[in-house]
Each structure stands twice: as structure tokens, then as C-alpha cells.
PDB file of C-alpha atoms and ligand atoms in Angstrom:
ATOM      1  CA  UNK K   1      66.561 -58.562   5.923  1.00 59.00           C
ATOM      2  CA  UNK K   2      69.631 -56.648   6.989  1.00 73.00           C
ATOM      3  CA  UNK K   3      69.693 -54.418  10.043  1.00 76.00           C
ATOM      4  CA  UNK K   4      69.605 -51.167   8.091  1.00 75.00           C
ATOM      5  CA  UNK K   5      66.533 -52.274   6.142  1.00 69.00           C
ATOM      6  CA  UNK K   6      64.800 -53.401   9.312  1.00 72.00           C
ATOM      7  CA  UNK K   7      65.496 -50.069  10.950  1.00 74.00           C
ATOM      8  CA  UNK K   8      64.207 -48.202   7.918  1.00 68.00           C
ATOM      9  CA  UNK K   9      61.053 -50.313   7.919  1.00 67.00           C
ATOM     10  CA  UNK K  10      60.449 -49.383  11.537  1.00 70.00           C
ATOM     11  CA  UNK K  11      60.874 -45.695  10.847  1.00 73.00           C
ATOM     12  CA  UNK K  12      59.121 -45.572   7.489  1.00 74.00           C
ATOM     13  CA  UNK K  13      56.922 -48.632   7.163  1.00 78.00           C
ATOM     14  CA  UNK K  14      55.824 -49.401   3.589  1.00 79.00           C
ATOM     15  CA  UNK K  15      52.280 -48.325   2.900  1.00 82.00           C
ATOM     16  CA  UNK K  16      49.602 -49.135   0.357  1.00 86.00           C
ATOM     17  CA  UNK K  17      50.079 -46.651  -2.479  1.00 83.00           C
ATOM     18  CA  UNK K  18      46.319 -46.092  -2.630  1.00 85.00           C
ATOM     19  CA  UNK K  19      44.908 -46.003   0.907  1.00 88.00           C
ATOM     20  CA  UNK K  20      48.064 -45.669   2.997  1.00 84.00           C
ATOM     21  CA  UNK K  21      47.549 -48.817   5.064  1.00 88.00           C
ATOM     22  CA  UNK K  22      50.816 -50.243   6.469  1.00 87.00           C
ATOM     23  CA  UNK K  23      52.047 -53.266   4.526  1.00 85.00           C
ATOM     24  CA  UNK K  24      54.679 -55.935   4.852  1.00 77.00           C
ATOM     25  CA  UNK K  25      56.028 -55.317   1.344  1.00 69.00           C
ATOM     26  CA  UNK K  26      57.478 -52.169  -0.163  1.00 63.00           C
ATOM     27  CA  UNK K  27      55.620 -50.076  -2.776  1.00 57.00           C
ATOM     28  CA  UNK K  28      52.511 -52.134  -3.232  1.00 79.00           C
ATOM     29  CA  UNK K  29      48.765 -52.090  -2.839  1.00 86.00           C
ATOM     30  CA  UNK K  30      46.897 -53.665   0.062  1.00 88.00           C
ATOM     31  CA  UNK K  31      44.627 -56.635  -0.673  1.00 87.00           C
ATOM     32  CA  UNK K  32      41.465 -54.506  -0.423  1.00 91.00           C
ATOM     33  CA  UNK K  33      42.704 -51.943  -2.923  1.00 91.00           C
ATOM     34  CA  UNK K  34      44.087 -54.620  -5.236  1.00 89.00           C
ATOM     35  CA  UNK K  35      40.642 -56.239  -5.390  1.00 92.00           C
ATOM     36  CA  UNK K  36      39.120 -52.983  -6.595  1.00 93.00           C
ATOM     37  CA  UNK K  37      41.270 -52.779  -9.696  1.00 93.00           C
ATOM     38  CA  UNK K  38      39.368 -53.820 -12.787  1.00 94.00           C
ATOM     39  CA  UNK K  39      42.176 -55.781 -14.474  1.00 94.00           C
ATOM     40  CA  UNK K  40      41.846 -56.578 -18.154  1.00 93.00           C
ATOM     41  CA  UNK K  41      42.146 -60.342 -18.518  1.00 89.00           C
ATOM     42  CA  UNK K  42      41.524 -62.787 -21.318  1.00 86.00           C
ATOM     43  CA  UNK K  43      39.583 -63.054 -23.548  1.00 88.00           C
ATOM     44  CA  UNK K  44      40.622 -59.958 -25.440  1.00 92.00           C
ATOM     45  CA  UNK K  45      41.543 -59.157 -29.044  1.00 93.00           C
ATOM     46  CA  UNK K  46      45.043 -60.465 -29.682  1.00 94.00           C
ATOM     47  CA  UNK K  47      45.923 -57.375 -31.711  1.00 95.00           C
ATOM     48  CA  UNK K  48      44.346 -54.294 -30.121  1.00 95.00           C
ATOM     49  CA  UNK K  49      43.695 -55.787 -26.675  1.00 94.00           C
ATOM     50  CA  UNK K  50      40.012 -54.799 -26.570  1.00 92.00           C
ATOM     51  CA  UNK K  51      38.245 -57.116 -24.092  1.00 89.00           C
ATOM     52  CA  UNK K  52      35.531 -59.372 -25.541  1.00 86.00           C
ATOM     53  CA  UNK K  53      32.407 -58.616 -23.572  1.00 76.00           C
ATOM     54  CA  UNK K  54      29.772 -60.957 -22.105  1.00 63.00           C
ATOM     55  CA  UNK K  55      31.218 -63.993 -23.815  1.00 60.00           C
ATOM     56  CA  UNK K  56      33.226 -65.274 -20.901  1.00 58.00           C
ATOM     57  CA  UNK K  57      32.024 -68.871 -21.307  1.00 56.00           C
ATOM     58  CA  UNK K  58      32.691 -69.081 -25.006  1.00 63.00           C
ATOM     59  CA  UNK K  59      35.912 -70.685 -26.095  1.00 67.00           C
ATOM     60  CA  UNK K  60      38.166 -68.371 -28.027  1.00 67.00           C
ATOM     61  CA  UNK K  61      40.882 -69.260 -30.466  1.00 70.00           C
ATOM     62  CA  UNK K  62      44.336 -68.476 -29.152  1.00 77.00           C
ATOM     63  CA  UNK K  63      44.935 -65.383 -31.247  1.00 85.00           C
ATOM     64  CA  UNK K  64      41.332 -64.245 -31.771  1.00 89.00           C
ATOM     65  CA  UNK K  65      40.886 -60.808 -33.369  1.00 91.00           C
ATOM     66  CA  UNK K  66      38.030 -58.348 -32.875  1.00 91.00           C
ATOM     67  CA  UNK K  67      35.791 -57.303 -35.782  1.00 90.00           C
ATOM     68  CA  UNK K  68      37.658 -54.021 -36.098  1.00 91.00           C
ATOM     69  CA  UNK K  69      41.084 -55.624 -36.411  1.00 93.00           C
ATOM     70  CA  UNK K  70      39.803 -58.270 -38.822  1.00 93.00           C
ATOM     71  CA  UNK K  71      38.609 -55.479 -41.136  1.00 93.00           C
ATOM     72  CA  UNK K  72      41.956 -53.700 -41.267  1.00 88.00           C
ATOM     73  CA  UNK K  73      44.588 -54.803 -43.714  1.00 84.00           C
ATOM     74  CA  UNK K  74      47.443 -52.901 -42.121  1.00 85.00           C
ATOM     75  CA  UNK K  75      47.757 -52.365 -38.434  1.00 89.00           C
ATOM     76  CA  UNK K  76      49.445 -49.347 -36.939  1.00 94.00           C
ATOM     77  CA  UNK K  77      50.310 -51.398 -33.856  1.00 97.00           C
ATOM     78  CA  UNK K  78      51.574 -54.950 -33.875  1.00 97.00           C
ATOM     79  CA  UNK K  79      50.021 -55.433 -30.433  1.00 97.00           C
ATOM     80  CA  UNK K  80      48.303 -53.225 -27.847  1.00 97.00           C
ATOM     81  CA  UNK K  81      47.973 -54.087 -24.201  1.00 98.00           C
ATOM     82  CA  UNK K  82      46.668 -52.366 -21.068  1.00 97.00           C
ATOM     83  CA  UNK K  83      46.631 -53.425 -17.411  1.00 96.00           C
ATOM     84  CA  UNK K  84      43.235 -52.241 -16.259  1.00 96.00           C
ATOM     85  CA  UNK K  85      40.051 -50.375 -17.127  1.00 95.00           C
ATOM     86  CA  UNK K  86      40.089 -46.619 -16.653  1.00 95.00           C
ATOM     87  CA  UNK K  87      37.461 -46.088 -13.954  1.00 95.00           C
ATOM     88  CA  UNK K  88      37.132 -43.948 -10.826  1.00 93.00           C
ATOM     89  CA  UNK K  89      39.431 -46.211  -8.851  1.00 93.00           C
ATOM     90  CA  UNK K  90      42.263 -46.477 -11.376  1.00 93.00           C
ATOM     91  CA  UNK K  91      41.861 -42.804 -12.204  1.00 93.00           C
ATOM     92  CA  UNK K  92      42.904 -41.872  -8.687  1.00 89.00           C
ATOM     93  CA  UNK K  93      45.953 -44.148  -8.907  1.00 88.00           C
ATOM     94  CA  UNK K  94      47.018 -42.432 -12.102  1.00 89.00           C
ATOM     95  CA  UNK K  95      46.340 -38.931 -10.816  1.00 87.00           C
ATOM     96  CA  UNK K  96      48.629 -39.678  -7.869  1.00 83.00           C
ATOM     97  CA  UNK K  97      51.327 -40.744 -10.275  1.00 83.00           C
ATOM     98  CA  UNK K  98      50.825 -37.699 -12.449  1.00 80.00           C
ATOM     99  CA  UNK K  99      50.495 -34.810 -10.086  1.00 76.00           C
ATOM    100  CA  UNK K 100      51.337 -35.692  -6.514  1.00 72.00           C
ATOM    101  CA  UNK K 101      54.997 -36.561  -6.863  1.00 66.00           C
ATOM    102  CA  UNK K 102      54.176 -40.165  -5.966  1.00 68.00           C
ATOM    103  CA  UNK K 103      57.157 -41.398  -7.936  1.00 69.00           C
ATOM    104  CA  UNK K 104      57.472 -44.521  -5.754  1.00 70.00           C
ATOM    105  CA  UNK K 105      54.093 -45.632  -7.130  1.00 83.00           C
ATOM    106  CA  UNK K 106      55.683 -45.890 -10.551  1.00 87.00           C
ATOM    107  CA  UNK K 107      57.622 -48.976  -9.501  1.00 87.00           C
ATOM    108  CA  UNK K 108      54.456 -50.834  -8.474  1.00 87.00           C
ATOM    109  CA  UNK K 109      52.588 -49.731 -11.563  1.00 92.00           C
ATOM    110  CA  UNK K 110      55.507 -50.692 -13.811  1.00 94.00           C
ATOM    111  CA  UNK K 111      55.341 -54.222 -12.364  1.00 92.00           C
ATOM    112  CA  UNK K 112      51.694 -54.369 -13.470  1.00 93.00           C
ATOM    113  CA  UNK K 113      52.678 -53.078 -16.917  1.00 96.00           C
ATOM    114  CA  UNK K 114      55.262 -55.812 -17.112  1.00 97.00           C
ATOM    115  CA  UNK K 115      52.610 -58.488 -16.484  1.00 96.00           C
ATOM    116  CA  UNK K 116      50.176 -56.998 -18.990  1.00 97.00           C
ATOM    117  CA  UNK K 117      52.879 -56.813 -21.668  1.00 97.00           C
ATOM    118  CA  UNK K 118      53.704 -60.536 -21.762  1.00 96.00           C
ATOM    119  CA  UNK K 119      52.760 -61.020 -25.437  1.00 96.00           C
ATOM    120  CA  UNK K 120      54.813 -57.945 -26.342  1.00 98.00           C
ATOM    121  CA  UNK K 121      57.947 -59.244 -24.556  1.00 98.00           C
ATOM    122  CA  UNK K 122      57.555 -62.522 -26.455  1.00 97.00           C
ATOM    123  CA  UNK K 123      58.116 -60.538 -29.669  1.00 97.00           C
ATOM    124  CA  UNK K 124      61.462 -59.278 -28.316  1.00 98.00           C
ATOM    125  CA  UNK K 125      61.140 -55.528 -28.851  1.00 98.00           C
ATOM    126  CA  UNK K 126      64.290 -53.372 -29.008  1.00 98.00           C
ATOM    127  CA  UNK K 127      63.367 -50.120 -27.249  1.00 98.00           C
ATOM    128  CA  UNK K 128      60.880 -48.604 -24.823  1.00 98.00           C
ATOM    129  CA  UNK K 129      59.731 -45.052 -25.565  1.00 98.00           C
ATOM    130  CA  UNK K 130      57.443 -42.993 -23.304  1.00 97.00           C
ATOM    131  CA  UNK K 131      54.810 -40.759 -24.886  1.00 96.00           C
ATOM    132  CA  UNK K 132      56.626 -37.447 -24.462  1.00 94.00           C
ATOM    133  CA  UNK K 133      55.445 -34.267 -22.787  1.00 88.00           C
ATOM    134  CA  UNK K 134      56.221 -30.872 -24.237  1.00 83.00           C
ATOM    135  CA  UNK K 135      59.207 -29.122 -22.638  1.00 82.00           C
ATOM    136  CA  UNK K 136      57.026 -26.430 -21.092  1.00 81.00           C
ATOM    137  CA  UNK K 137      54.671 -28.893 -19.484  1.00 80.00           C
ATOM    138  CA  UNK K 138      57.590 -30.991 -18.316  1.00 81.00           C
ATOM    139  CA  UNK K 139      59.051 -27.952 -16.560  1.00 80.00           C
ATOM    140  CA  UNK K 140      55.759 -27.282 -14.840  1.00 80.00           C
ATOM    141  CA  UNK K 141      55.196 -30.862 -13.764  1.00 78.00           C
ATOM    142  CA  UNK K 142      58.869 -31.653 -13.100  1.00 79.00           C
ATOM    143  CA  UNK K 143      58.665 -35.198 -14.482  1.00 84.00           C
ATOM    144  CA  UNK K 144      56.947 -37.216 -17.181  1.00 90.00           C
ATOM    145  CA  UNK K 145      54.898 -39.987 -15.560  1.00 90.00           C
ATOM    146  CA  UNK K 146      55.268 -42.194 -18.655  1.00 94.00           C
ATOM    147  CA  UNK K 147      59.051 -41.798 -18.639  1.00 94.00           C
ATOM    148  CA  UNK K 148      59.020 -42.871 -15.021  1.00 92.00           C
ATOM    149  CA  UNK K 149      57.092 -46.023 -15.935  1.00 94.00           C
ATOM    150  CA  UNK K 150      59.590 -46.695 -18.727  1.00 96.00           C
ATOM    151  CA  UNK K 151      62.501 -46.358 -16.318  1.00 95.00           C
ATOM    152  CA  UNK K 152      61.209 -49.154 -14.053  1.00 94.00           C
ATOM    153  CA  UNK K 153      59.980 -51.245 -16.961  1.00 97.00           C
ATOM    154  CA  UNK K 154      63.420 -51.072 -18.550  1.00 97.00           C
ATOM    155  CA  UNK K 155      64.992 -52.283 -15.300  1.00 96.00           C
ATOM    156  CA  UNK K 156      62.670 -55.302 -15.317  1.00 95.00           C
ATOM    157  CA  UNK K 157      62.837 -56.236 -18.995  1.00 97.00           C
ATOM    158  CA  UNK K 158      66.459 -55.172 -19.715  1.00 97.00           C
ATOM    159  CA  UNK K 159      65.073 -53.449 -22.810  1.00 98.00           C
ATOM    160  CA  UNK K 160      66.715 -50.114 -23.553  1.00 98.00           C
ATOM    161  CA  UNK K 161      64.792 -46.975 -22.615  1.00 98.00           C
ATOM    162  CA  UNK K 162      64.889 -44.130 -25.129  1.00 97.00           C
ATOM    163  CA  UNK K 163      63.743 -40.732 -23.829  1.00 95.00           C
ATOM    164  CA  UNK K 164      65.181 -38.582 -26.617  1.00 94.00           C
ATOM    165  CA  UNK K 165      64.196 -39.926 -30.006  1.00 96.00           C
ATOM    166  CA  UNK K 166      60.500 -39.073 -29.928  1.00 96.00           C
ATOM    167  CA  UNK K 167      59.683 -35.448 -29.111  1.00 94.00           C
ATOM    168  CA  UNK K 168      56.580 -33.333 -28.663  1.00 91.00           C
ATOM    169  CA  UNK K 169      56.809 -30.211 -30.765  1.00 86.00           C
ATOM    170  CA  UNK K 170      53.912 -27.960 -29.972  1.00 72.00           C
ATOM    171  CA  UNK K 171      52.385 -27.298 -26.630  1.00 63.00           C
ATOM    172  CA  UNK K 172      49.033 -28.780 -27.549  1.00 63.00           C
ATOM    173  CA  UNK K 173      45.903 -28.225 -25.494  1.00 73.00           C
ATOM    174  CA  UNK K 174      45.410 -31.163 -23.083  1.00 73.00           C
ATOM    175  CA  UNK K 175      43.561 -33.838 -25.073  1.00 70.00           C
ATOM    176  CA  UNK K 176      40.962 -34.365 -22.345  1.00 72.00           C
ATOM    177  CA  UNK K 177      39.564 -30.895 -23.052  1.00 77.00           C
ATOM    178  CA  UNK K 178      38.803 -31.783 -26.663  1.00 77.00           C
ATOM    179  CA  UNK K 179      36.601 -34.198 -28.550  1.00 78.00           C
ATOM    180  CA  UNK K 180      36.689 -36.111 -31.839  1.00 75.00           C
ATOM    181  CA  UNK K 181      38.022 -34.136 -34.754  1.00 78.00           C
ATOM    182  CA  UNK K 182      39.403 -31.332 -32.609  1.00 79.00           C
ATOM    183  CA  UNK K 183      41.398 -33.967 -30.738  1.00 74.00           C
ATOM    184  CA  UNK K 184      42.951 -35.320 -33.898  1.00 73.00           C
ATOM    185  CA  UNK K 185      43.724 -31.878 -35.341  1.00 78.00           C
ATOM    186  CA  UNK K 186      45.286 -30.815 -32.074  1.00 76.00           C
ATOM    187  CA  UNK K 187      47.736 -33.672 -32.398  1.00 77.00           C
ATOM    188  CA  UNK K 188      48.707 -33.333 -36.047  1.00 79.00           C
ATOM    189  CA  UNK K 189      52.398 -32.477 -36.236  1.00 82.00           C
ATOM    190  CA  UNK K 190      52.586 -32.648 -32.455  1.00 89.00           C
ATOM    191  CA  UNK K 191      55.194 -35.409 -32.503  1.00 93.00           C
ATOM    192  CA  UNK K 192      58.489 -35.775 -34.331  1.00 94.00           C
ATOM    193  CA  UNK K 193      61.469 -38.079 -34.311  1.00 96.00           C
ATOM    194  CA  UNK K 194      64.610 -36.238 -33.249  1.00 94.00           C
ATOM    195  CA  UNK K 195      67.003 -39.110 -33.820  1.00 90.00           C
ATOM    196  CA  UNK K 196      65.749 -41.370 -36.635  1.00 95.00           C
ATOM    197  CA  UNK K 197      68.957 -43.441 -36.530  1.00 96.00           C
ATOM    198  CA  UNK K 198      67.964 -44.663 -33.045  1.00 96.00           C
ATOM    199  CA  UNK K 199      64.651 -46.144 -34.136  1.00 97.00           C
ATOM    200  CA  UNK K 200      65.463 -47.321 -37.650  1.00 97.00           C
ATOM    201  CA  UNK K 201      64.491 -51.004 -38.097  1.00 98.00           C
ATOM    202  CA  UNK K 202      63.741 -51.226 -34.369  1.00 98.00           C
ATOM    203  CA  UNK K 203      60.705 -52.736 -32.676  1.00 98.00           C
ATOM    204  CA  UNK K 204      59.425 -49.929 -30.459  1.00 98.00           C
ATOM    205  CA  UNK K 205      57.153 -50.197 -27.413  1.00 98.00           C
ATOM    206  CA  UNK K 206      55.279 -46.966 -26.733  1.00 98.00           C
ATOM    207  CA  UNK K 207      54.381 -46.543 -23.069  1.00 98.00           C
ATOM    208  CA  UNK K 208      51.710 -44.251 -21.649  1.00 96.00           C
ATOM    209  CA  UNK K 209      49.499 -44.021 -18.579  1.00 94.00           C
ATOM    210  CA  UNK K 210      46.031 -43.900 -20.151  1.00 94.00           C
ATOM    211  CA  UNK K 211      44.600 -44.739 -23.549  1.00 93.00           C
ATOM    212  CA  UNK K 212      41.285 -42.983 -24.172  1.00 88.00           C
ATOM    213  CA  UNK K 213      40.548 -42.569 -27.874  1.00 85.00           C
ATOM    214  CA  UNK K 214      44.032 -43.761 -28.718  1.00 89.00           C
ATOM    215  CA  UNK K 215      44.707 -40.725 -30.901  1.00 88.00           C
ATOM    216  CA  UNK K 216      47.879 -39.701 -29.054  1.00 91.00           C
ATOM    217  CA  UNK K 217      49.348 -43.184 -29.364  1.00 95.00           C
ATOM    218  CA  UNK K 218      48.245 -43.374 -33.005  1.00 94.00           C
ATOM    219  CA  UNK K 219      50.047 -40.145 -33.869  1.00 93.00           C
ATOM    220  CA  UNK K 220      53.212 -41.332 -32.140  1.00 96.00           C
ATOM    221  CA  UNK K 221      53.064 -44.664 -33.962  1.00 97.00           C
ATOM    222  CA  UNK K 222      52.586 -42.977 -37.348  1.00 95.00           C
ATOM    223  CA  UNK K 223      55.616 -40.760 -36.806  1.00 96.00           C
ATOM    224  CA  UNK K 224      57.766 -43.677 -35.622  1.00 97.00           C
ATOM    225  CA  UNK K 225      56.818 -45.885 -38.587  1.00 97.00           C
ATOM    226  CA  UNK K 226      57.356 -43.003 -41.012  1.00 96.00           C
ATOM    227  CA  UNK K 227      60.870 -42.646 -39.636  1.00 97.00           C
ATOM    228  CA  UNK K 228      61.763 -46.274 -40.147  1.00 97.00           C
ATOM    229  CA  UNK K 229      60.644 -48.182 -37.035  1.00 98.00           C
ATOM    230  CA  UNK K 230      60.138 -51.863 -37.892  1.00 98.00           C
ATOM    231  CA  UNK K 231      57.110 -52.274 -35.611  1.00 98.00           C
ATOM    232  CA  UNK K 232      55.277 -50.342 -32.906  1.00 98.00           C
ATOM    233  CA  UNK K 233      53.549 -51.748 -29.811  1.00 98.00           C
ATOM    234  CA  UNK K 234      51.537 -49.854 -27.227  1.00 98.00           C
ATOM    235  CA  UNK K 235      51.442 -50.588 -23.536  1.00 98.00           C
ATOM    236  CA  UNK K 236      49.344 -48.479 -21.179  1.00 97.00           C
ATOM    237  CA  UNK K 237      48.296 -48.740 -17.554  1.00 96.00           C
ATOM    238  CA  UNK K 238      44.642 -48.021 -18.221  1.00 96.00           C
ATOM    239  CA  UNK K 239      42.242 -47.865 -21.128  1.00 96.00           C
ATOM    240  CA  UNK K 240      38.693 -46.577 -21.315  1.00 92.00           C
ATOM    241  CA  UNK K 241      35.903 -49.056 -21.862  1.00 82.00           C
ATOM    242  CA  UNK K 242      34.084 -48.712 -25.167  1.00 69.00           C
TER     243      UNK K 242
HETATM  244 ZN1   ZN Z 301      45.006 -49.965   0.173  1.00 80.63          ZN
HETATM  245 ZN1   ZN Z 302      41.192 -55.732 -32.105  1.00 80.63          ZN
END
């Protein structure tokens, strides 16, 4: 470690992004907090990433699909992956990222996204696209947490980040305030592709913080495929348990 770095570490020691405990490494979680994250590990559906429950001792085929994916002839997403389950603990991590200007957290969380996306990287995608925020909300919040994740993910994977091609058109009501059909209607026509030439014949990875019903990601994927994307993948930090 050079002198400058050592001095900086003395003045501003790295802390756990969750509990604030002083750490030896920069931008990470302490062991206690790390243990509390409910990571999504194998076995899960090779296509949609849904974990297979209560069958931990059963042997699964390498690319096992869930009943839902087996039923579908055409898949909107080539693959979907998430790092961890959306629960009280991960919720607070994501809220920090979203509202408290904890932009340094994005680097740690992007490293987790990178690990969860292994099967996606094997397919050699061409671009990373964050689920966009509407201009008005972006002004209010100052940054898009998903774009921040994409920035660090792009630095790790050397895959191009594209912040301009997919846009959010209407200032929709936050999805969390709605349910079922109202959710889907709220999103219709919410997304558009501003620069179709950028995504034409490209394999696109959509990145977001949380997947709940998946309707936001679905709408984005539909619009991207309609505008010529060759394939769409989704990669999120958290997903709700069914
Ligand atoms: Zn901690
Ligand atoms: Zn599935």
C-alpha cells in the first residue's frame, strides 16, 4: 500500500456498508452482515433463476428448468439471475443505495451482481442497460441506482454500458403502490427505445435493483426485442420469494 493510501485509511477507515464497522478492505460488508444475506444459490431454474425449494438433496440436471419455463415456448429472457432474496435485510441495503447517496455501496453490490451473472457472461452479451428512471424522478433523486450498478459492472466485465437507448416515457406511479393489473397497465407504453440502431442484433443485459413481479423488466424486454435486440437477459440484486 502506498503512503497516500495508508494515510487515507487512517483518516477515513473503510467501513461495512451496512453496519458501519471498521474493516480492512474498502467498500465491503463485515462478516456478520455478509452472513445475513440470503444469497440465491443452486439449484435454481436455468432460465428464470427461480430457486428450487426444499429439494436441496435431490440431484438436478445441469440446465434444469422450472415448470413455468418448461410450459413456455418462447421466452422473453434468455436467462434471469439475481444475487439474493428480497427480505428485510437486503431491503435496507437497497434503500441505502437508492435514497441515501451511498454511491460507494454500488461498487460492492456490483461485485455481487458480477458473481450472480456468471451464466450470462458465458453467453457473451454486447451491452448493459439499466432500467431507466423518468427524467423528473431522476432530477429529484439525482442519480439512477441501476445506472450506478451498470457503471461498476461495465468496469468489471468490459461490456459496454448504454444509458441512452432505453428511455422511460411517462412518469408512472411507483410500481410498489400498485397491484396486479394496475401494475401492468401503469407500465404499458412506459418504455421506448430512443436509439434502435444501438441495440439492433445485440444481446442486451437489463440491470435493476429489485425484481418483484417482474413486470417492469418484462416491459423493458418487450420493447427491446420489438426494436431488434437479439436477446435480453435480466440481472438484479434482489428478487422476491414466491
Ligand atoms: Zn456489518
Ligand atoms: Zn424457470
